[in-house]
């Protein structure tokens, strides 16, 4: 990739510490994968439930490296012209119209058609040069001199065709534009692909990537994350909160709360100046962590027991 | 160490993980980077490189633990001599010395070397176990050990006899160790062959003879098949509001404005995906295959965007929503027993089925649609309604009939196949998965 950041990527521990400084707690597994990705120059395919910090991982990596983050959101129907580059057709047409008179000057004096064409050939393909090229995220990422973090978000939402197209870029870090030639990355970008598993990705794409599955965090990790992200929250409330969330995840609900919800909840509780969990408080704020009416109903049934248990755990 | 990693990768392959060559090169590089001293680190690194989904990660974890835990000689055996001072004989073989000095590490290393020498990774069937055990033992020097024991017995002093007994005993233990080792290796390396065999077998066996236990494997094969089929499709260029500039078209249409580029045309690629109306017979005459035809339809339904599925017996009903909502087992049971779907499981009536389709859903069949009929055309001597089939054929892009019966049975008894045949673009026998695949392949 680039030798610029070798120091930062000297070991998995370094990465872990660096990310922690950037307020992202990553497990040993994540750090090791990042380490490998940097040294093997391979993209990382990040999978996991929604809200466990897949996108945040890329953002933090950009902060950590001090390079821009270029994000490309995938959706059905995304194609080359939106992802890679597009000619500025309007500009091209406008210029041809404006330069019409100029054109007369140039071909002036030419005896016949072939001579005029000869004359025109001296001017190369001006209308298909870089100044008429509108770079889109992928090309943009390749053109960054200092390198970049390229985040291809929710790649599973895109079509199969786009996925196939992505492979040239991911394995060679170059794109070919017929009119200009091949553009190679000056500094290879650090690539993250995220997927929510709405569909199975192709074998070929997977083969080109390192695979990283981020699960929902265990209590220790989650407490640590809350401590870093919401530092003002009291120790006691933090433990209660995490314990409650962990219990909630064991219930049979549609959408289990993930880290982002835990963080939101912690912030809300902080705003409400709460210092401990109580059944009423939880009931009032439950809609922040649960997104379905049925889920809230299920949770309310067990609410009292869970709150008591969370409080008991904190008092240990 | 590279050899070890290679062995590990082939073990992983045989337990079902798919590892490509490029991935194994990556694995080598990763292992070089991380080193072998940190077990957890190595495991996560290799997992990131080799396992590409959550399921594969599990397979990988299991295989890793199994592979790197073969410590056949690790446990302490205690003092093997039982307080006996060893009788030194000068021509003690290497193996004898190792056994007597209780050098487990050396024994393990020697066994591994021997195993590599006889290519244990090629072991495929449990019947080869004995062969490999003996090959390994011979490589480790069993003959010399036996010779030493013979010599000790010939000396015929009490201590040498005791010594011979001890050696005999230790030889037995060694044999057991090697057997354990070979068994483990068998478990590690034999998987892939049998899996492949089974897959091939399932593809060629008649659908009606398939057992229930193979159902899941079959489902997997079919799913793969459908995915492959869905990836094949035609692309065509179509005029769009935006997209790439269609230069030719723009020039052509602007001739009217004296070449002034006034009306700009854009083009875009359009993907033509299959558009299918599938009709499946679930009556008793096709009972044996219906399950698998439905399974196939289920996978088609999940894999293709534009598909409407119908089943019929005495009447015809749409089941697309059931396939969409239910898991595969639930859907199949519901459809076959007919619970809560409104199908009458009386005698098969192709005529009625066609009438139902024509009355309620005839607008589904357009010039882009492929109509797929799965059934044996045994109509219980009822009215076959060939006229309706003809209209379906005329309106559709293609009409395909898949018959689970052999061609030679098509015109026997109450089979109406002969009368339906003229109205099918394609009519084929379809009794194995391979048939199914070939037909659907030609269909897209």
XYZ file of C-alpha atoms in Angstrom:
760
model
C 0.000 0.000 0.000
C 2.154 2.866 1.106
C 5.210 2.931 3.209
C 3.996 6.144 4.823
C 1.996 4.344 7.422
C 4.243 1.403 8.162
C 4.877 2.694 11.634
C 1.201 2.912 12.482
C 0.681 -0.609 11.198
C 3.733 -2.126 12.823
C 1.691 -4.549 14.901
C -1.867 -5.430 15.774
C -1.391 -3.883 19.216
C -0.339 -0.582 17.670
C -3.479 -0.544 15.602
C -5.635 -1.377 18.571
C -4.141 1.508 20.533
C -4.370 3.888 17.599
C -8.021 3.105 17.049
C -8.700 3.473 20.730
C -7.235 6.965 20.587
C -9.614 7.657 17.733
C -12.459 6.477 19.984
C -13.013 3.134 18.362
C -12.555 0.033 20.453
C -11.578 -2.852 18.266
C -11.106 -6.425 19.319
C -7.900 -8.323 18.689
C -9.559 -9.950 15.728
C -10.376 -6.675 14.041
C -6.897 -5.333 14.681
C -5.260 -8.455 13.243
C -7.414 -8.267 10.136
C -6.538 -4.601 9.636
C -2.883 -5.452 10.065
C -3.101 -8.179 7.450
C -5.111 -6.038 5.098
C -2.474 -3.333 5.187
C 0.443 -5.649 4.620
C -1.179 -7.960 2.094
C -2.792 -5.019 0.298
C -6.183 -6.632 0.292
C -9.614 -5.133 0.774
C -11.590 -6.115 3.845
C -15.113 -7.399 3.520
C -16.859 -6.493 6.763
C -20.002 -8.344 7.708
C -22.169 -8.257 10.777
C -25.536 -7.147 12.075
C -26.605 -3.565 11.481
C -25.163 -1.035 13.851
C -22.087 -2.857 15.124
C -19.791 -0.242 13.660
C -18.952 -1.538 10.221
C -19.083 1.876 8.626
C -17.470 3.460 11.654
C -14.522 1.134 11.289
C -13.728 2.655 7.914
C -14.251 6.173 9.187
C -11.916 5.561 12.075
C -9.348 4.008 9.779
C -9.402 7.215 7.746
C -8.870 9.312 10.867
C -6.168 6.970 12.050
C -4.286 7.233 8.770
C -5.031 10.901 8.322
C -6.342 10.427 4.804
C -9.706 11.325 3.306
C -12.575 8.883 3.477
C -14.278 8.311 0.166
C -17.588 6.656 0.570
C -19.680 4.952 -2.011
C -23.146 3.881 -1.052
C -24.325 0.951 -3.140
C -27.903 0.515 -4.249
C -29.762 -1.402 -6.873
C -29.078 0.013 -10.296
C -25.747 1.591 -9.423
C -23.555 1.492 -12.521
C -20.155 2.572 -13.818
C -21.232 6.060 -14.693
C -22.224 6.741 -11.117
C -19.457 4.801 -9.441
C -16.402 5.315 -11.584
C -16.501 8.211 -14.020
C -18.710 9.989 -16.456
C -18.014 12.353 -19.315
C -19.304 15.847 -18.789
C -21.570 15.592 -21.789
C -23.141 18.966 -21.300
C -19.751 20.649 -21.175
C -18.572 18.757 -24.229
C -21.556 19.822 -26.266
C -21.379 23.397 -25.047
C -17.724 23.606 -26.016
C -18.269 22.176 -29.463
C -20.968 24.731 -30.076
C -18.874 27.596 -28.731
C -15.803 26.548 -30.624
C -17.604 26.156 -33.890
C -16.171 29.381 -35.298
C -12.722 28.471 -34.089
C -13.109 25.261 -35.946
C -13.621 27.176 -39.144
C -10.341 28.985 -38.575
C -8.498 25.760 -38.041
C -9.729 23.989 -41.096
C -9.549 27.185 -43.093
C -7.377 26.852 -46.131
C -7.636 23.143 -46.228
C -8.210 22.076 -49.778
C -10.393 19.110 -49.245
C -12.056 17.011 -46.585
C -9.143 14.707 -45.874
C -6.840 17.672 -45.369
C -9.214 19.228 -42.825
C -9.429 15.976 -40.974
C -5.628 15.801 -40.986
C -5.504 19.246 -39.496
C -8.007 18.359 -36.828
C -5.993 15.323 -35.867
C -3.202 17.559 -34.666
C -5.399 18.547 -31.752
C -5.685 15.136 -30.154
C -8.839 14.185 -28.384
C -9.360 17.397 -26.549
C -12.983 16.701 -25.848
C -12.131 13.389 -24.258
C -9.440 14.585 -21.916
C -9.313 14.752 -18.174
C -10.891 18.190 -18.061
C -14.086 16.698 -19.403
C -14.018 13.788 -17.053
C -16.212 13.826 -13.987
C -14.621 11.436 -11.506
C -16.950 9.443 -9.275
C -15.977 7.865 -5.931
C -13.959 4.940 -7.268
C -11.845 6.995 -9.634
C -11.553 9.650 -6.990
C -10.112 7.144 -4.559
C -7.524 6.000 -7.071
C -6.446 9.551 -7.798
C -5.673 10.559 -4.226
C -1.947 11.153 -3.990
C -1.729 10.526 -0.274
C -3.914 7.476 -0.451
C -7.433 7.243 0.831
C -9.819 5.008 2.648
C -12.427 3.780 0.227
C -15.631 2.583 1.786
C -17.949 0.617 -0.467
C -20.991 0.542 1.738
C -23.605 -2.209 1.569
C -22.120 -3.886 -1.457
C -24.790 -6.587 -1.216
C -27.393 -4.029 -2.278
C -25.784 -3.571 -5.684
C -26.399 -5.810 -8.697
C -24.294 -8.769 -9.683
C -22.950 -6.874 -12.669
C -21.636 -4.082 -10.561
C -19.993 -6.553 -8.244
C -18.154 -8.076 -11.187
C -17.050 -4.653 -12.297
C -15.780 -3.855 -8.826
C -13.358 -6.745 -9.029
C -11.015 -5.156 -11.545
C -10.567 -2.231 -9.243
C -10.154 -4.266 -6.118
C -7.559 -6.644 -7.451
C -5.518 -4.358 -9.701
C -6.309 -0.937 -8.276
C -6.609 0.399 -11.777
C -9.360 1.294 -14.194
C -9.333 1.559 -17.930
C -11.055 4.463 -19.603
C -11.070 3.706 -23.320
C -10.520 7.311 -24.417
C -7.706 8.088 -22.006
C -6.059 4.831 -21.092
C -5.470 3.015 -17.877
C -5.435 4.991 -14.683
C -3.440 3.338 -11.958
C -3.630 4.198 -8.301
C -0.662 6.278 -7.233
C -1.122 5.147 -3.713
C -3.312 2.149 -3.243
C -6.339 3.021 -1.197
C -7.316 1.115 1.898
C -10.602 -0.536 0.910
C -13.494 -1.589 3.103
C -16.569 -3.301 1.775
C -19.515 -3.726 4.064
C -22.354 -6.158 3.662
C -25.533 -6.840 5.569
C -25.962 -10.181 3.899
C -29.166 -9.384 2.070
C -27.800 -11.601 -0.646
C -24.869 -13.932 -1.058
C -21.868 -12.212 -2.601
C -20.055 -13.918 -5.424
C -17.196 -16.294 -4.703
C -14.849 -14.301 -6.881
C -15.368 -11.129 -4.924
C -14.981 -12.901 -1.612
C -11.784 -14.502 -2.794
C -10.242 -11.101 -3.360
C -11.054 -9.853 0.097
C -10.185 -10.610 3.665
C -13.249 -11.506 5.616
C -14.132 -9.905 8.901
C -17.261 -10.666 10.851
C -18.047 -8.225 13.606
C -20.451 -9.809 16.084
C -22.467 -8.041 18.731
C -20.009 -7.209 21.506
C -19.626 -9.090 24.757
C -20.350 -7.166 27.982
C -16.741 -6.198 28.665
C -16.178 -4.793 25.213
C -19.494 -2.988 25.248
C -18.740 -1.340 28.602
C -15.410 -0.211 27.222
C -17.057 1.197 24.104
C -19.584 3.149 26.158
C -16.794 4.439 28.386
C -14.918 5.789 25.386
C -17.913 7.073 23.459
C -19.952 8.538 26.304
C -17.267 9.381 28.856
C -19.511 11.493 31.098
C -21.782 8.660 32.074
C -21.395 7.316 35.604
C -19.709 3.986 36.192
C -22.769 2.506 37.847
C -25.213 3.481 35.139
C -22.839 2.218 32.489
C -22.740 -1.263 33.976
C -26.515 -1.315 34.447
C -27.089 -0.146 30.932
C -24.846 -2.716 29.333
C -26.275 -5.502 31.460
C -29.787 -4.500 30.439
C -28.923 -4.410 26.759
C -27.196 -7.773 26.964
C -30.299 -9.277 28.543
C -32.458 -7.670 25.914
C -30.451 -9.377 23.199
C -31.373 -12.737 24.610
C -35.090 -12.088 24.223
C -36.923 -13.264 21.160
C -37.210 -9.980 19.297
C -37.144 -8.923 15.679
C -34.328 -6.426 15.746
C -31.833 -6.787 18.563
C -30.289 -3.523 19.677
C -26.694 -3.141 18.553
C -23.866 -0.906 19.683
C -25.131 2.206 17.988
C -28.406 1.888 19.872
C -26.584 1.348 23.148
C -24.578 4.505 22.565
C -27.694 6.485 21.672
C -29.418 5.250 24.781
C -26.461 6.146 26.963
C -26.511 9.667 25.527
C -30.227 10.010 26.160
C -29.906 8.814 29.732
C -27.111 11.284 30.234
C -29.317 14.087 28.933
C -32.051 13.055 31.316
C -29.550 13.226 34.164
C -30.306 9.683 35.182
C -27.919 8.081 37.635
C -29.459 4.638 37.737
C -31.886 2.540 35.724
C -35.441 2.275 36.961
C -38.394 0.508 35.411
C -40.133 3.773 34.609
C -37.098 5.326 33.060
C -36.524 2.282 30.899
C -40.154 2.172 29.801
C -40.059 5.802 28.737
C -36.878 5.439 26.736
C -37.370 1.954 25.356
C -38.247 3.222 21.900
C -34.681 4.414 21.487
C -33.250 0.921 21.564
C -36.135 -1.027 20.060
C -37.520 -0.183 16.680
C -40.578 -2.400 16.454
C -43.840 -2.142 18.325
C -43.891 -5.901 18.978
C -40.362 -5.834 20.304
C -41.250 -3.110 22.775
C -44.211 -5.157 23.952
C -42.054 -8.246 24.477
C -39.462 -6.224 26.326
C -42.036 -4.564 28.574
C -43.211 -7.925 29.801
C -39.770 -8.714 31.134
C -38.835 -5.185 31.975
C -39.012 -5.333 35.731
C -36.938 -8.477 36.091
C -34.308 -7.247 33.702
C -33.970 -3.906 35.453
C -33.597 -5.583 38.813
C -30.980 -7.929 37.478
C -29.091 -5.107 35.821
C -29.077 -3.183 39.100
C -27.908 -6.226 41.003
C -25.020 -6.736 38.613
C -23.915 -3.156 39.038
C -23.876 -3.426 42.813
C -21.408 -6.306 42.757
C 6.170 -24.858 8.109
C 4.829 -24.255 4.630
C 4.202 -27.951 4.284
C 2.138 -27.861 7.467
C 0.064 -25.010 6.123
C -0.462 -26.853 2.874
C -1.657 -29.889 4.749
C -3.943 -27.711 6.798
C -5.467 -26.186 3.685
C -6.162 -29.561 2.157
C -7.699 -30.628 5.445
C -9.871 -27.518 5.375
C -10.914 -28.266 1.815
C -11.968 -31.737 2.713
C -14.091 -30.537 5.599
C -16.045 -28.419 3.174
C -14.249 -25.077 3.119
C -13.630 -23.833 -0.384
C -10.116 -22.520 -0.713
C -8.735 -21.240 -3.985
C -5.084 -21.155 -4.951
C -4.868 -17.422 -4.548
C -6.283 -17.727 -1.075
C -3.729 -20.316 -0.096
C -0.979 -17.998 -1.299
C -2.516 -15.283 0.833
C -2.559 -17.685 3.736
C 1.168 -18.308 3.336
C 1.858 -14.591 3.289
C -0.375 -13.989 6.264
C 1.317 -16.744 8.235
C 4.706 -15.283 7.376
C 3.579 -11.884 8.618
C 2.036 -13.045 11.836
C 4.387 -15.895 12.611
C 3.634 -19.182 14.269
C 4.337 -18.255 17.872
C 0.943 -16.688 18.545
C -1.731 -19.329 18.137
C -4.741 -17.022 18.465
C -3.191 -14.468 16.153
C -2.471 -17.107 13.570
C -5.971 -18.444 13.853
C -7.660 -15.068 13.331
C -5.304 -14.209 10.490
C -5.846 -17.436 8.646
C -9.545 -17.197 9.308
C -9.674 -13.733 7.754
C -7.893 -15.008 4.672
C -9.495 -18.409 4.247
C -13.011 -18.226 5.654
C -15.297 -15.926 3.734
C -18.591 -16.211 5.553
C -19.838 -16.789 9.053
C -20.555 -20.410 8.271
C -17.108 -20.931 6.808
C -15.610 -19.278 9.834
C -17.179 -21.965 12.002
C -15.922 -24.714 9.740
C -12.526 -23.115 9.804
C -12.443 -22.839 13.598
C -13.332 -26.481 14.023
C -10.826 -27.633 11.472
C -8.079 -25.446 12.884
C -8.569 -26.824 16.383
C -8.686 -30.367 15.119
C -5.670 -30.024 12.908
C -3.369 -28.263 15.313
C -4.242 -30.399 18.299
C -2.828 -33.690 17.119
C -0.554 -34.177 20.066
C -0.537 -37.939 19.844
C 2.632 -38.232 21.866
C 2.179 -35.373 24.205
C 0.840 -37.096 27.288
C 3.338 -38.368 29.765
C 3.730 -42.097 29.734
C 5.551 -42.341 33.012
C 8.567 -44.550 33.312
C 8.265 -47.239 30.688
C 10.869 -49.549 32.183
C 9.132 -50.132 35.449
C 12.342 -49.565 37.392
C 14.321 -51.763 35.087
C 17.862 -50.847 34.160
C 17.975 -51.005 30.396
C 20.156 -53.659 28.893
C 22.331 -51.993 26.376
C 22.760 -53.761 23.135
C 25.068 -52.108 20.716
C 23.064 -52.482 17.587
C 19.975 -50.806 19.051
C 18.039 -49.267 16.180
C 17.033 -45.629 16.130
C 13.406 -46.439 16.875
C 14.328 -48.682 19.796
C 16.424 -45.919 21.251
C 13.638 -43.432 20.910
C 11.159 -45.728 22.583
C 13.501 -46.614 25.380
C 14.495 -43.050 26.094
C 10.793 -42.152 26.122
C 11.465 -39.287 23.729
C 7.913 -38.380 22.770
C 8.818 -35.328 20.726
C 11.244 -37.293 18.593
C 8.705 -40.062 18.120
C 6.027 -37.608 17.060
C 8.392 -35.945 14.622
C 9.457 -39.280 13.213
C 5.846 -40.330 12.810
C 4.988 -37.120 10.978
C 7.945 -37.517 8.673
C 6.915 -41.063 7.943
C 3.336 -39.959 7.366
C 4.441 -37.335 4.906
C 6.682 -39.859 3.180
C 3.788 -42.240 2.596
C 1.508 -39.335 1.634
C -1.119 -39.669 4.297
C -2.987 -36.662 2.833
C -4.149 -38.894 0.019
C -6.050 -41.200 2.328
C -9.657 -41.470 1.211
C -11.449 -44.464 2.628
C -11.463 -46.089 6.021
C -10.471 -49.371 4.404
C -7.059 -47.887 3.730
C -6.389 -47.402 7.434
C -4.482 -50.628 7.985
C -2.356 -50.056 4.950
C -1.321 -46.602 6.066
C -0.631 -47.689 9.640
C 1.755 -50.325 8.389
C 3.395 -48.052 5.899
C 4.047 -45.481 8.593
C 5.326 -48.027 11.069
C 7.657 -49.519 8.499
C 8.999 -46.079 7.712
C 9.608 -45.452 11.373
C 11.698 -48.591 11.545
C 9.416 -51.316 12.859
C 11.507 -54.042 11.253
C 14.593 -52.972 13.186
C 12.611 -52.832 16.396
C 11.378 -56.352 15.819
C 14.913 -57.468 15.103
C 16.128 -55.940 18.365
C 13.423 -57.766 20.272
C 14.373 -61.042 18.586
C 17.995 -60.544 19.481
C 17.119 -59.798 23.088
C 15.109 -62.989 23.314
C 17.967 -64.977 21.821
C 20.311 -63.737 24.547
C 18.049 -65.475 26.980
C 19.127 -63.838 30.207
C 16.438 -62.834 32.644
C 17.085 -59.122 32.251
C 17.152 -59.251 28.498
C 13.939 -61.224 28.459
C 12.310 -58.635 30.659
C 13.683 -55.978 28.387
C 12.181 -57.722 25.384
C 8.805 -57.854 27.104
C 8.967 -54.139 27.836
C 9.844 -53.392 24.255
C 7.028 -55.626 23.053
C 4.678 -53.707 25.291
C 5.945 -50.370 24.062
C 5.635 -51.544 20.499
C 1.963 -52.176 21.155
C 1.559 -48.660 22.469
C 3.349 -47.239 19.490
C 1.009 -49.137 17.231
C -1.987 -47.627 19.006
C -0.577 -44.140 18.693
C -0.043 -44.541 15.006
C -3.524 -45.910 14.596
C -5.013 -42.915 16.418
C -2.988 -40.630 14.252
C -4.100 -42.278 11.037
C -7.714 -42.148 12.155
C -7.442 -38.455 12.813
C -5.868 -37.913 9.461
C -8.617 -39.904 7.841
C -11.196 -37.663 9.461
C -9.292 -34.613 8.281
C -8.652 -35.575 4.711
C -11.334 -37.937 3.565
C -14.304 -35.580 3.627
C -14.075 -33.994 0.207
C -14.018 -37.148 -1.826
C -17.144 -38.534 -0.286
C -18.894 -35.193 -0.588
C -18.097 -34.981 -4.260
C -19.176 -38.551 -4.799
C -22.453 -37.894 -3.066
C -23.100 -34.742 -5.065
C -22.494 -36.534 -8.326
C -24.638 -39.438 -7.276
C -27.506 -37.158 -6.328
C -27.341 -35.361 -9.630
C -27.823 -38.535 -11.610
C -30.267 -40.490 -9.509
C -33.931 -40.452 -10.467
C -35.831 -37.820 -8.556
C -38.447 -40.310 -7.505
C -35.847 -42.488 -5.823
C -34.316 -39.786 -3.692
C -34.346 -40.232 0.013
C -35.555 -37.676 2.452
C -32.210 -37.389 4.189
C -30.590 -36.136 1.018
C -33.117 -33.386 0.838
C -30.887 -30.686 2.290
C -27.977 -31.522 0.113
C -30.267 -31.490 -2.874
C -31.672 -28.162 -1.846
C -28.160 -26.805 -1.815
C -27.368 -28.162 -5.265
C -30.567 -26.744 -6.656
C -29.921 -23.381 -5.066
C -26.510 -23.250 -6.667
C -28.040 -24.212 -9.969
C -30.701 -21.535 -9.811
C -28.150 -18.911 -8.943
C -26.058 -19.858 -11.911
C -29.085 -19.796 -14.143
C -30.116 -16.413 -12.893
C -26.695 -14.978 -13.547
C -27.044 -15.851 -17.206
C -29.183 -13.309 -18.909
C -29.217 -11.091 -21.914
C -28.272 -7.447 -21.977
C -29.524 -4.943 -24.464
C -29.159 -1.264 -24.937
C -32.187 0.843 -24.438
C -32.898 4.522 -24.745
C -33.174 6.202 -21.388
C -33.670 9.646 -19.933
C -30.063 9.638 -18.770
C -27.009 7.457 -18.878
C -24.294 7.411 -21.503
C -24.476 9.583 -24.583
C -25.757 7.634 -27.559
C -23.652 9.438 -30.119
C -24.969 7.682 -33.197
C -28.537 8.224 -32.307
C -27.981 11.848 -31.360
C -26.328 12.615 -34.689
C -29.039 10.863 -36.584
C -31.925 12.558 -34.868
C -30.307 15.992 -35.068
C -29.862 15.971 -38.811
C -33.225 17.706 -38.914
C -31.760 20.626 -36.949
C -28.948 21.136 -39.451
C -26.506 19.235 -37.337
C -27.033 21.456 -34.333
C -26.938 19.083 -31.384
C -30.272 19.988 -30.017
C -32.024 16.787 -29.105
C -29.684 14.571 -27.144
C -30.224 10.855 -26.847
C -28.955 8.739 -23.969
C -28.551 5.044 -23.736
C -28.295 2.581 -20.945
C -27.833 -1.122 -20.634
C -30.932 -3.016 -19.843
C -30.820 -6.423 -18.320
C -33.398 -8.926 -19.463
C -34.005 -11.348 -16.676
C -36.164 -14.396 -17.134
C -39.855 -13.909 -16.661
C -41.483 -17.192 -15.821
C -44.919 -18.580 -15.135
C -44.467 -22.037 -13.649
C -47.259 -24.560 -13.301
C -46.685 -27.722 -11.333
C -48.766 -30.865 -11.061
C -48.935 -32.170 -7.488
C -51.343 -35.047 -8.009
C -50.820 -38.600 -6.830
C -49.412 -39.857 -10.114
C -46.383 -37.605 -9.705
C -46.305 -37.771 -5.920
C -42.794 -39.182 -5.795
C -41.254 -36.399 -7.816
C -43.590 -33.580 -6.848
C -41.576 -32.866 -3.742
C -38.464 -32.223 -5.745
C -40.209 -30.315 -8.468
C -41.661 -28.089 -5.765
C -38.235 -27.775 -4.222
C -36.937 -26.665 -7.563
C -39.765 -24.181 -7.942
C -39.116 -22.895 -4.455
C -35.499 -22.183 -5.311
C -36.499 -20.610 -8.602
C -38.936 -18.459 -6.717
C -36.213 -17.272 -4.360
C -33.667 -16.785 -7.087
C -35.598 -15.077 -9.837
C -37.326 -11.770 -9.476
C -40.074 -12.224 -12.001
C -41.735 -15.539 -11.417
C -45.279 -16.602 -10.628
C -45.790 -20.134 -9.421
C -48.958 -22.191 -9.590
C -49.789 -25.699 -8.550
C -52.742 -27.754 -9.581
C -54.479 -31.053 -9.097
C -58.239 -30.812 -9.568
C -57.988 -27.043 -9.691
C -55.239 -24.481 -10.028
C -54.029 -22.038 -7.385
C -51.251 -19.515 -7.110
C -48.576 -20.286 -4.531
C -46.023 -17.534 -5.106
C -46.900 -15.920 -1.775
C -46.483 -19.191 0.108
C -43.018 -19.630 -1.310
C -42.221 -16.061 -0.396
C -43.408 -16.321 3.172
C -42.517 -19.798 4.359
C -39.328 -21.669 4.891
C -38.680 -24.426 2.403
C -39.817 -27.324 4.615
C -42.958 -25.562 5.730
C -43.885 -24.540 2.203
C -43.452 -28.030 0.807
C -45.471 -29.668 3.539
C -48.240 -27.121 3.178
C -48.409 -27.531 -0.555
C -48.267 -31.296 -0.577
C -50.906 -31.788 2.049
C -52.883 -28.863 0.701
C -53.540 -27.338 4.123
C -54.948 -23.855 3.973
C -54.070 -23.187 0.358
C -57.401 -24.055 -1.235
C -56.317 -26.816 -3.542
C -58.526 -29.820 -4.174
C -56.503 -32.990 -4.260
C -58.965 -35.045 -6.274
C -58.200 -36.549 -9.634
C -55.872 -34.601 -11.866
C -57.583 -32.326 -14.317
C -55.272 -30.594 -16.739
C -58.223 -29.130 -18.578
C -59.568 -27.456 -15.456
C -56.116 -26.191 -14.552
C -55.718 -24.549 -17.934
C -59.197 -23.069 -17.690
C -58.388 -21.601 -14.278
C -55.194 -20.116 -15.557
C -56.864 -18.663 -18.620
C -59.726 -17.153 -16.649
C -57.883 -15.542 -13.777
C -54.275 -15.087 -14.724
C -54.215 -14.990 -18.504
C -52.807 -11.450 -18.459
C -49.625 -12.798 -16.876
C -48.628 -14.479 -20.074
C -47.059 -11.960 -22.419
C -44.627 -12.159 -25.285
C -41.789 -12.036 -22.757
C -43.008 -14.850 -20.565
C -41.750 -18.374 -20.506
C -44.430 -20.820 -19.436
C -43.028 -23.808 -17.610
C -45.275 -26.811 -17.046
C -44.148 -29.616 -14.781
C -46.327 -32.691 -14.967
C -46.929 -36.108 -16.452
C -49.976 -35.083 -18.545
C -52.042 -37.946 -17.126
C -55.483 -36.438 -17.308
C -57.707 -39.341 -16.239
C -59.323 -39.328 -19.693
C -60.765 -35.859 -19.096
C -60.989 -33.035 -21.605
C -57.374 -32.012 -22.277
C -58.256 -28.460 -23.430
C -55.534 -28.380 -26.010
C -57.057 -25.205 -27.420
C -56.146 -23.307 -24.256
C -52.614 -24.634 -24.341
C -52.421 -23.398 -27.904
C -53.410 -19.882 -26.870
C -50.826 -19.986 -24.089
C -48.212 -20.986 -26.605
C -49.200 -18.242 -28.991
C -49.108 -15.552 -26.358
C -45.933 -16.621 -24.588
C -42.353 -16.356 -25.644
C -41.873 -20.003 -25.016
C -43.792 -22.924 -23.603
C -41.782 -25.663 -21.995
C -43.125 -28.938 -20.724
C -41.081 -31.032 -18.346
C -42.353 -34.544 -17.934
C -40.963 -36.758 -15.177
C -41.878 -39.864 -17.169
C -39.707 -41.498 -19.759
C -40.450 -40.564 -23.338
C -41.525 -44.104 -24.148
C -44.352 -43.845 -21.596
C -45.618 -40.534 -22.871
C -48.376 -41.825 -25.062
C -49.548 -44.738 -22.986
C -52.747 -45.014 -20.948
C -54.332 -41.714 -19.990
C -51.288 -39.645 -20.892
C -52.284 -36.728 -23.108
C -48.727 -35.864 -23.931
C -49.206 -36.684 -27.590
C -51.931 -34.092 -27.924
C -50.093 -31.458 -25.944
C -46.834 -32.010 -27.726
C -47.585 -29.898 -30.839
C -48.152 -26.843 -28.655
C -44.914 -27.027 -26.727
C -41.830 -25.242 -27.938
C -39.882 -27.736 -25.958
C -40.953 -30.920 -24.223
C -38.427 -32.968 -22.347
C -38.097 -35.799 -19.983
C -36.952 -34.528 -16.619
C -36.287 -37.137 -14.024
C -32.859 -36.271 -12.659
C -31.254 -33.083 -11.498
C -28.968 -33.122 -14.483
C -31.972 -33.210 -16.797
C -33.468 -30.355 -14.909
C -30.355 -28.279 -15.184
C -29.915 -28.914 -18.877
C -33.487 -28.008 -19.637
C -33.509 -24.835 -17.619
C -30.183 -23.895 -19.102
C -31.609 -24.021 -22.593
C -34.591 -22.112 -21.357
C -32.812 -18.897 -20.406
